[in-house]
């Protein structure tokens, strides 16, 4: 599952968390776009099942084999309604946005990191606060916060994607260095690990322009928006953090032009880079290729900031146009709140992801040992939601364009941030009016 990138192209869960920096255009969000590095399942529609009313449920087209069949099995097992599953290829976000304003809106649908602020404010989705019941405190708090607005919760996080820094211990040992815990150590490690066959670090074929804006801001103690919902990084220290990506881009220590992009593990497993920032969903493939010769780290801190792990989740939403709102809410609760066996299956049987409920994550066998268990702990200690609810698609696009200019063209980050702030402030004024 990929997190849809909030500062880059939107990915799918298995396209990912996904999880990208800005979890909104397709870099291909995880594993959280449509590129996952895996073959796509063919689109299809599940037939009606069960008794009671008929509910329409939409999913975007996941890349991992078996996901389509899995969600159809879940629907068929529901006893209180017939659930027709529609598997939507192509531009899923656009299809949902266009359909929600019509009478053909699905009763239940998923959306990357939950519904947009415009969907909420225009009354297109239903308040799902009461769906959680006593289980609310068991859901990852950062994910719940991401789908909350004005004291109400507008989606149920399905499963969590995360983005981490993978590294090769054998290469670090050969170079005589330790895994990096600070940004300065990361830069030095990337240099030390680079030789005529291997680059020190891989952040994507664009040098991290579409992926690493959010992690770099959090590394320096900032985020897209503040907790109060205002522009979050109008500060020289934030400009310095973003400029660090330009330093990497021009250093010669960054892998560029890899056969596959950041959301696939190929550059790392083929030994083209000693470190790669990518999604947890790739862990099974990495383990198969490298055995125990890999580890996971949070993105390291700069002065004044903190180490961080980007997390995100597709959220189950209920359309306000549904003729069966109560039944749709009941189904969402059955599947994504109470359905612990299904949540573990969806999270760990197709790639590797983490159930949104923390107690269930602890129960999942594939997450109880090794790098997977360490990744779960890192997400709990250092997890940051991929984006803020008030960070709109327009803000995302402007941010992505800004990052490209800074990283690829060497634009002045101070001036670029000042120009971006005007766009974001206008968007914030619009959605909070």
Short mmCIF file of C-alpha atoms in Angstrom, two decimals:
data_model
loop_
_atom_site.label_atom_id
_atom_site.label_comp_id
_atom_site.label_asym_id
_atom_site.label_seq_id
_atom_site.Cartn_x
_atom_site.Cartn_y
_atom_site.Cartn_z
CA UNK A 1 0.00 0.00 0.00
CA UNK A 2 1.41 3.11 -0.71
CA UNK A 3 0.78 6.27 0.79
CA UNK A 4 -0.40 8.87 -1.59
CA UNK A 5 2.38 11.40 -1.59
CA UNK A 6 1.26 14.70 -0.30
CA UNK A 7 4.07 16.57 -1.93
CA UNK A 8 4.36 14.36 -4.92
CA UNK A 9 2.32 12.22 -7.28
CA UNK A 10 -0.35 10.22 -5.57
CA UNK A 11 0.33 6.57 -5.10
CA UNK A 12 -1.94 3.79 -4.03
CA UNK A 13 -1.74 1.68 -0.92
CA UNK A 14 0.09 -1.01 -2.81
CA UNK A 15 1.35 1.82 -4.98
CA UNK A 16 2.79 3.84 -2.18
CA UNK A 17 1.88 5.39 1.73
CA UNK A 18 0.95 5.34 1.24
CA UNK A 19 2.28 6.91 2.74
CA UNK A 20 4.88 10.48 -0.43
CA UNK A 21 5.79 13.61 1.23
CA UNK A 22 3.14 15.77 -0.04
CA UNK A 23 0.89 11.04 0.63
CA UNK A 24 -1.12 14.02 -3.85
CA UNK A 25 -0.05 13.33 -7.35
CA UNK A 26 1.16 9.97 -8.54
CA UNK A 27 4.83 9.38 -8.19
CA UNK A 28 3.81 6.54 -9.98
CA UNK A 29 0.31 8.02 -1.25
CA UNK A 30 2.46 3.16 -1.75
CA UNK A 31 2.50 0.73 -2.76
CA UNK A 32 -0.35 5.03 -0.08
CA UNK A 33 -0.44 6.77 -8.21
CA UNK A 34 -0.69 3.56 -9.90
CA UNK A 35 2.96 2.59 -10.08
CA UNK A 36 4.00 0.11 -7.48
CA UNK A 37 6.62 -1.74 -9.29
CA UNK A 38 4.22 -4.69 -9.27
CA UNK A 39 1.87 -5.95 -11.99
CA UNK A 40 -1.64 -4.57 -11.73
CA UNK A 41 -4.62 -6.76 -11.02
CA UNK A 42 -7.25 -6.62 -13.71
CA UNK A 43 -10.25 -4.40 -12.90
CA UNK A 44 -13.50 -6.06 -11.99
CA UNK A 45 -16.70 -5.87 -10.03
CA UNK A 46 -17.83 -8.18 -7.27
CA UNK A 47 -21.35 -9.51 -7.43
CA UNK A 48 -24.03 -8.83 -4.81
CA UNK A 49 -23.72 -10.90 -1.67
CA UNK A 50 -25.57 -11.43 1.59
CA UNK A 51 -29.05 -10.18 2.37
CA UNK A 52 -30.66 -6.83 3.16
CA UNK A 53 -29.98 -3.70 1.10
CA UNK A 54 -27.39 -3.56 -1.66
CA UNK A 55 -24.35 -1.41 -0.91
CA UNK A 56 -21.90 -0.15 -3.53
CA UNK A 57 -18.27 -0.11 -2.40
CA UNK A 58 -15.35 1.38 -4.39
CA UNK A 59 -11.62 0.65 -4.16
CA UNK A 60 -8.84 2.06 -6.27
CA UNK A 61 -6.90 -0.52 -8.29
CA UNK A 62 -4.21 -1.90 -6.02
CA UNK A 63 -1.05 -3.24 -7.60
CA UNK A 64 -0.44 -6.25 -5.35
CA UNK A 65 -1.75 -9.55 -6.60
CA UNK A 66 -4.61 -10.90 -4.53
CA UNK A 67 -5.97 -7.64 -3.17
CA UNK A 68 -8.99 -7.56 -5.46
CA UNK A 69 -9.95 -11.09 -4.55
CA UNK A 70 -9.45 -10.31 -0.87
CA UNK A 71 -11.84 -7.36 -0.74
CA UNK A 72 -14.42 -9.37 -2.66
CA UNK A 73 -14.12 -12.15 -0.08
CA UNK A 74 -14.67 -9.67 2.72
CA UNK A 75 -17.78 -8.31 1.03
CA UNK A 76 -19.16 -11.80 0.44
CA UNK A 77 -18.75 -12.61 4.12
CA UNK A 78 -20.85 -9.67 5.30
CA UNK A 79 -24.18 -11.05 6.59
CA UNK A 80 -26.36 -7.93 6.79
CA UNK A 81 -26.30 -6.55 3.23
CA UNK A 82 -25.36 -7.38 -0.34
CA UNK A 83 -22.10 -5.59 -1.07
CA UNK A 84 -21.06 -4.95 -4.68
CA UNK A 85 -17.33 -4.23 -4.90
CA UNK A 86 -16.15 -2.04 -7.77
CA UNK A 87 -12.43 -2.04 -8.57
CA UNK A 88 -11.62 1.32 -10.17
CA UNK A 89 -8.64 1.60 -12.52
CA UNK A 90 -7.26 4.87 -13.83
CA UNK A 91 -7.56 8.21 -12.04
CA UNK A 92 -9.42 7.04 -8.99
CA UNK A 93 -9.38 10.36 -7.13
CA UNK A 94 -10.91 12.20 -10.06
CA UNK A 95 -13.55 9.50 -10.51
CA UNK A 96 -14.57 9.72 -6.85
CA UNK A 97 -14.69 13.52 -6.83
CA UNK A 98 -16.84 13.60 -9.97
CA UNK A 99 -19.24 10.91 -8.75
CA UNK A 100 -19.78 12.22 -5.22
CA UNK A 101 -21.80 15.16 -6.54
CA UNK A 102 -24.18 12.87 -8.42
CA UNK A 103 -26.84 10.36 -7.42
CA UNK A 104 -24.51 7.55 -8.54
CA UNK A 105 -22.09 8.02 -5.66
CA UNK A 106 -21.01 4.74 -4.02
CA UNK A 107 -22.29 4.06 -0.51
CA UNK A 108 -18.79 3.26 0.75
CA UNK A 109 -15.49 4.30 -0.81
CA UNK A 110 -11.86 4.59 0.19
CA UNK A 111 -9.81 7.75 -0.21
CA UNK A 112 -6.13 8.47 0.37
CA UNK A 113 -5.63 9.81 3.89
CA UNK A 114 -9.38 10.29 4.20
CA UNK A 115 -11.75 12.69 2.42
CA UNK A 116 -10.59 16.14 1.38
CA UNK A 117 -11.58 19.21 3.35
CA UNK A 118 -13.79 20.24 0.42
CA UNK A 119 -15.67 16.93 0.57
CA UNK A 120 -16.28 17.46 4.27
CA UNK A 121 -17.30 21.12 4.08
CA UNK A 122 -19.63 20.55 1.14
CA UNK A 123 -21.43 17.74 2.97
CA UNK A 124 -20.43 14.96 0.59
CA UNK A 125 -19.33 12.53 3.33
CA UNK A 126 -20.89 11.35 6.57
CA UNK A 127 -19.58 11.81 10.11
CA UNK A 128 -18.23 8.43 11.24
CA UNK A 129 -17.29 9.32 14.82
CA UNK A 130 -19.80 6.91 16.34
CA UNK A 131 -18.49 4.01 14.24
CA UNK A 132 -15.33 3.72 16.36
CA UNK A 133 -17.00 3.15 19.74
CA UNK A 134 -14.62 1.98 22.45
CA UNK A 135 -12.00 1.10 19.83
CA UNK A 136 -11.16 4.74 19.06
CA UNK A 137 -8.22 4.86 21.45
CA UNK A 138 -6.73 1.79 19.79
CA UNK A 139 -6.34 3.46 16.39
CA UNK A 140 -3.06 5.16 15.56
CA UNK A 141 -3.61 8.70 16.90
CA UNK A 142 -1.79 10.43 14.04
CA UNK A 143 -4.08 8.72 11.51
CA UNK A 144 -7.21 9.62 13.50
CA UNK A 145 -6.07 13.23 13.75
CA UNK A 146 -5.55 13.33 9.98
CA UNK A 147 -9.21 12.40 9.30
CA UNK A 148 -10.70 14.63 12.02
CA UNK A 149 -12.29 18.04 11.57
CA UNK A 150 -14.21 20.19 14.05
CA UNK A 151 -14.27 17.43 16.63
CA UNK A 152 -15.66 14.78 14.30
CA UNK A 153 -14.05 11.89 12.44
CA UNK A 154 -14.79 11.52 8.73
CA UNK A 155 -13.12 8.23 7.76
CA UNK A 156 -11.93 4.98 9.31
CA UNK A 157 -8.23 4.35 8.59
CA UNK A 158 -7.95 0.96 6.90
CA UNK A 159 -4.30 -0.08 7.14
CA UNK A 160 -1.21 2.03 7.63
CA UNK A 161 1.64 2.51 5.18
CA UNK A 162 4.97 3.99 6.15
CA UNK A 163 8.13 5.22 4.50
CA UNK A 164 11.51 4.46 6.03
CA UNK A 165 15.21 4.58 5.31
CA UNK A 166 16.51 1.09 4.41
CA UNK A 167 20.25 0.44 4.67
CA UNK A 168 22.76 -2.36 4.00
CA UNK A 169 24.72 -3.23 7.20
CA UNK A 170 27.36 -5.12 5.18
CA UNK A 171 28.18 -1.99 3.18
CA UNK A 172 28.32 0.13 6.32
CA UNK A 173 30.64 -2.38 8.01
CA UNK A 174 32.91 -2.45 4.98
CA UNK A 175 33.09 1.35 5.03
CA UNK A 176 33.71 1.40 8.79
CA UNK A 177 30.74 3.64 9.60
CA UNK A 178 27.59 3.38 11.71
CA UNK A 179 23.99 3.85 10.50
CA UNK A 180 23.15 7.58 10.51
CA UNK A 181 21.15 9.13 13.32
CA UNK A 182 21.53 12.78 12.23
CA UNK A 183 21.37 14.56 8.90
CA UNK A 184 25.07 15.38 9.03
CA UNK A 185 25.82 11.69 9.53
CA UNK A 186 23.56 10.81 6.61
CA UNK A 187 25.40 13.18 4.28
CA UNK A 188 28.76 11.83 5.37
CA UNK A 189 27.57 8.24 5.03
CA UNK A 190 26.26 8.87 1.52
CA UNK A 191 29.70 10.19 0.55
CA UNK A 192 31.62 7.40 2.25
CA UNK A 193 29.48 4.65 0.72
CA UNK A 194 29.67 5.95 -2.85
CA UNK A 195 32.11 4.29 -5.21
CA UNK A 196 32.32 3.41 -8.89
CA UNK A 197 29.63 0.70 -8.52
CA UNK A 198 27.37 1.91 -5.71
CA UNK A 199 25.80 5.22 -4.78
CA UNK A 200 25.34 6.08 -1.16
CA UNK A 201 21.63 6.96 -1.26
CA UNK A 202 18.53 6.66 -3.44
CA UNK A 203 15.58 9.04 -2.92
CA UNK A 204 13.92 8.56 -6.28
CA UNK A 205 14.92 9.35 -9.82
CA UNK A 206 14.20 13.05 -9.31
CA UNK A 207 16.55 13.23 -6.35
CA UNK A 208 13.72 13.29 -3.84
CA UNK A 209 12.07 16.41 -5.24
CA UNK A 210 8.60 14.84 -5.23
CA UNK A 211 9.11 12.66 -2.16
CA UNK A 212 11.32 14.18 0.48
CA UNK A 213 9.92 17.67 1.13
CA UNK A 214 7.77 16.57 4.06
CA UNK A 215 10.45 14.41 5.74
CA UNK A 216 13.02 17.21 5.37
CA UNK A 217 10.68 19.75 6.99
CA UNK A 218 9.94 17.41 9.91
CA UNK A 219 13.64 16.68 10.25
CA UNK A 220 14.13 20.38 10.97
CA UNK A 221 11.15 20.68 13.32
CA UNK A 222 8.51 21.95 10.87
CA UNK A 223 5.57 20.58 8.92
CA UNK A 224 3.33 21.72 6.09
CA UNK A 225 0.95 23.38 8.54
CA UNK A 226 1.06 24.13 12.25
CA UNK A 227 -1.29 22.41 14.69
CA UNK A 228 -3.51 25.48 14.52
CA UNK A 229 -3.74 25.19 10.73
CA UNK A 230 -1.48 28.02 9.56
CA UNK A 231 1.46 27.90 7.14
CA UNK A 232 4.09 25.82 8.87
CA UNK A 233 7.57 26.57 7.54
CA UNK A 234 8.16 30.26 6.85
CA UNK A 235 11.53 30.10 8.54
CA UNK A 236 15.19 30.23 7.46
CA UNK A 237 15.81 26.86 9.13
CA UNK A 238 13.14 25.28 6.92
CA UNK A 239 14.76 26.80 3.83
CA UNK A 240 18.08 25.31 4.94
CA UNK A 241 16.46 21.91 5.32
CA UNK A 242 15.01 21.96 1.81
CA UNK A 243 18.32 23.20 0.41
CA UNK A 244 19.93 20.06 1.82
CA UNK A 245 18.18 18.09 -0.92
CA UNK A 246 19.83 20.32 -3.50
CA UNK A 247 23.18 19.62 -1.86
CA UNK A 248 22.54 15.89 -2.19
CA UNK A 249 21.32 16.26 -5.77
CA UNK A 250 24.57 17.89 -6.86
CA UNK A 251 26.90 15.86 -4.62
CA UNK A 252 27.37 12.85 -6.88
CA UNK A 253 26.46 10.59 -3.97
CA UNK A 254 22.79 10.25 -4.89
CA UNK A 255 21.57 7.56 -7.29
CA UNK A 256 19.65 9.11 -10.19
CA UNK A 257 18.10 7.34 -13.17
CA UNK A 258 17.56 3.96 -11.52
CA UNK A 259 15.63 1.25 -13.44
CA UNK A 260 12.67 1.68 -11.07
CA UNK A 261 11.66 4.61 -8.89
CA UNK A 262 11.63 5.00 -5.11
CA UNK A 263 8.41 3.02 -4.56
CA UNK A 264 10.08 -0.20 -5.83
CA UNK A 265 12.99 -1.92 -4.04
CA UNK A 266 15.07 -2.74 -7.13
CA UNK A 267 17.78 -0.12 -6.71
CA UNK A 268 18.39 -1.32 -3.17
CA UNK A 269 18.14 -5.06 -3.75
CA UNK A 270 20.34 -4.91 -6.86
CA UNK A 271 23.11 -3.20 -4.91
CA UNK A 272 22.89 0.09 -6.79
CA UNK A 273 22.53 2.07 -3.55
CA UNK A 274 23.59 1.43 0.04
CA UNK A 275 20.55 3.28 1.40
CA UNK A 276 17.08 3.85 -0.02
CA UNK A 277 14.04 5.72 1.26
CA UNK A 278 11.02 3.59 0.38
CA UNK A 279 7.92 1.92 1.77
CA UNK A 280 7.49 -0.89 4.26
CA UNK A 281 5.42 -2.68 1.63
CA UNK A 282 8.72 -3.64 -0.04
CA UNK A 283 10.09 -5.43 3.01
CA UNK A 284 9.10 -8.96 1.87
CA UNK A 285 10.88 -8.50 -1.47
CA UNK A 286 13.92 -6.96 0.22
CA UNK A 287 14.10 -9.80 2.71
CA UNK A 288 13.81 -12.36 -0.08
CA UNK A 289 16.63 -10.72 -2.02
CA UNK A 290 19.00 -9.78 0.79
CA UNK A 291 18.23 -12.12 3.66
CA UNK A 292 19.18 -10.38 6.89
CA UNK A 293 21.52 -7.86 5.25
CA UNK A 294 19.28 -4.84 5.69
CA UNK A 295 17.96 -2.62 8.43
CA UNK A 296 15.42 0.19 8.80
CA UNK A 297 15.80 3.68 10.20
CA UNK A 298 13.67 6.81 10.56
CA UNK A 299 14.61 9.76 8.40
CA UNK A 300 17.27 11.46 10.57
CA UNK A 301 17.02 14.75 12.42
CA UNK A 302 18.63 18.10 11.81
CA UNK A 303 19.32 20.67 14.53
CA UNK A 304 16.04 21.70 16.13
CA UNK A 305 14.05 18.86 14.62
CA UNK A 306 13.45 15.18 15.07
CA UNK A 307 13.75 11.84 13.34
CA UNK A 308 10.52 10.99 11.53
CA UNK A 309 8.61 8.25 9.74
CA UNK A 310 5.96 9.21 7.20
CA UNK A 311 2.70 7.35 7.72
CA UNK A 312 -0.61 7.38 5.89
CA UNK A 313 -3.67 5.27 5.25
CA UNK A 314 -6.53 4.96 2.88
CA UNK A 315 -9.67 5.79 4.82
CA UNK A 316 -13.10 4.17 4.45
CA UNK A 317 -15.72 6.87 3.86
CA UNK A 318 -19.52 6.87 3.57
CA UNK A 319 -21.19 9.05 0.96
CA UNK A 320 -23.89 11.46 2.15
CA UNK A 321 -25.75 10.60 -1.09
CA UNK A 322 -26.17 7.00 0.05
CA UNK A 323 -29.76 5.80 0.42
CA UNK A 324 -28.49 3.46 3.12
CA UNK A 325 -26.25 5.59 5.33
CA UNK A 326 -26.86 3.65 8.55
CA UNK A 327 -26.31 0.31 6.80
CA UNK A 328 -23.13 1.61 5.13
CA UNK A 329 -21.76 2.80 8.47
CA UNK A 330 -22.56 -0.58 10.00
CA UNK A 331 -20.64 -2.30 7.21
CA UNK A 332 -17.61 -0.02 7.64
CA UNK A 333 -17.61 -0.78 11.36
CA UNK A 334 -17.86 -4.53 10.71
CA UNK A 335 -14.93 -4.48 8.28
CA UNK A 336 -12.50 -1.81 9.49
CA UNK A 337 -13.21 -1.55 13.22
CA UNK A 338 -14.35 -5.01 14.32
CA UNK A 339 -12.93 -7.21 11.54
CA UNK A 340 -9.55 -7.94 13.08
CA UNK A 341 -8.87 -11.04 10.99
CA UNK A 342 -9.62 -9.19 7.76
CA UNK A 343 -7.50 -6.22 8.78
CA UNK A 344 -4.51 -8.45 9.47
CA UNK A 345 -5.03 -10.26 6.16
CA UNK A 346 -5.29 -7.04 4.16
CA UNK A 347 -2.24 -5.55 5.87
CA UNK A 348 0.15 -8.49 5.77
CA UNK A 349 -0.84 -10.93 3.02
CA UNK A 350 -0.22 -8.64 0.02
CA UNK A 351 3.04 -6.80 0.46
CA UNK A 352 3.54 -5.61 4.03
CA UNK A 353 1.56 -2.91 5.80
CA UNK A 354 0.37 -2.27 9.35
CA UNK A 355 -3.17 -2.52 10.73
CA UNK A 356 -4.43 0.90 11.80
CA UNK A 357 -5.50 -0.51 15.18
CA UNK A 358 -2.40 -0.72 17.34
CA UNK A 359 -3.45 -3.82 19.29
CA UNK A 360 -4.08 -5.67 16.04
CA UNK A 361 -0.69 -4.58 14.72
CA UNK A 362 0.86 -6.21 17.77
CA UNK A 363 -1.05 -9.43 17.07
CA UNK A 364 -0.01 -9.71 13.40
CA UNK A 365 2.52 -12.54 13.19
CA UNK A 366 4.49 -11.01 10.31
CA UNK A 367 5.01 -7.81 12.32
CA UNK A 368 6.29 -9.45 15.51
CA UNK A 369 9.97 -9.89 14.70
CA UNK A 370 12.93 -8.54 12.79
CA UNK A 371 12.86 -5.41 10.70
CA UNK A 372 9.06 -5.46 10.49
CA UNK A 373 8.69 -5.24 14.26
CA UNK A 374 11.32 -2.51 14.39
CA UNK A 375 9.49 -0.56 11.69
CA UNK A 376 6.23 -0.71 13.66
CA UNK A 377 8.03 0.61 16.74
CA UNK A 378 9.64 3.40 14.71
CA UNK A 379 6.25 4.43 13.37
CA UNK A 380 4.81 4.53 16.87
CA UNK A 381 7.70 6.65 18.17
CA UNK A 382 8.34 8.86 15.15
CA UNK A 383 5.22 8.65 12.97
CA UNK A 384 3.93 11.79 11.26
CA UNK A 385 0.83 11.86 9.08
CA UNK A 386 1.73 12.38 5.46
CA UNK A 387 -0.19 15.62 5.20
CA UNK A 388 -2.63 17.90 7.01
CA UNK A 389 -6.36 17.83 6.24
CA UNK A 390 -6.27 21.53 5.33
CA UNK A 391 -3.33 21.02 2.95
CA UNK A 392 -5.36 21.07 -0.27
CA UNK A 393 -4.56 19.61 -3.70
CA UNK A 394 -3.70 23.11 -4.94
CA UNK A 395 -1.23 23.55 -2.09
CA UNK A 396 0.20 20.13 -2.85
CA UNK A 397 0.76 20.95 -6.51
CA UNK A 398 2.38 24.28 -5.69
CA UNK A 399 4.65 22.62 -3.13
CA UNK A 400 5.70 19.88 -5.57
CA UNK A 401 6.53 22.47 -8.23
CA UNK A 402 8.52 24.45 -5.68
CA UNK A 403 10.52 21.40 -4.61
CA UNK A 404 11.40 20.60 -8.21
CA UNK A 405 12.75 24.11 -8.72
CA UNK A 406 14.79 23.98 -5.50
CA UNK A 407 16.22 20.51 -5.96
CA UNK A 408 16.72 20.34 -9.72
CA UNK A 409 17.27 23.98 -10.65
CA UNK A 410 18.90 25.38 -7.53
CA UNK A 411 16.19 27.99 -6.90
CA UNK A 412 16.50 30.06 -3.73
CA UNK A 413 14.41 28.23 -1.09
CA UNK A 414 13.75 31.41 0.91
CA UNK A 415 12.15 33.11 -2.08
CA UNK A 416 10.35 29.94 -3.11
CA UNK A 417 8.84 29.45 0.35
CA UNK A 418 7.66 33.07 0.42
CA UNK A 419 5.90 32.63 -2.93
CA UNK A 420 4.36 29.34 -1.85
CA UNK A 421 3.06 30.86 1.37
CA UNK A 422 0.83 33.24 -0.60
CA UNK A 423 -0.79 30.32 -2.42
CA UNK A 424 -1.25 28.23 0.71
CA UNK A 425 -2.58 31.16 2.76
CA UNK A 426 -5.19 31.82 0.07
CA UNK A 427 -6.22 28.16 0.14
CA UNK A 428 -6.43 28.17 3.93
CA UNK A 429 -8.60 31.27 3.83
CA UNK A 430 -10.88 29.59 1.29
CA UNK A 431 -11.39 26.35 3.20
CA UNK A 432 -11.80 27.99 6.60
CA UNK A 433 -14.09 30.84 5.55
#
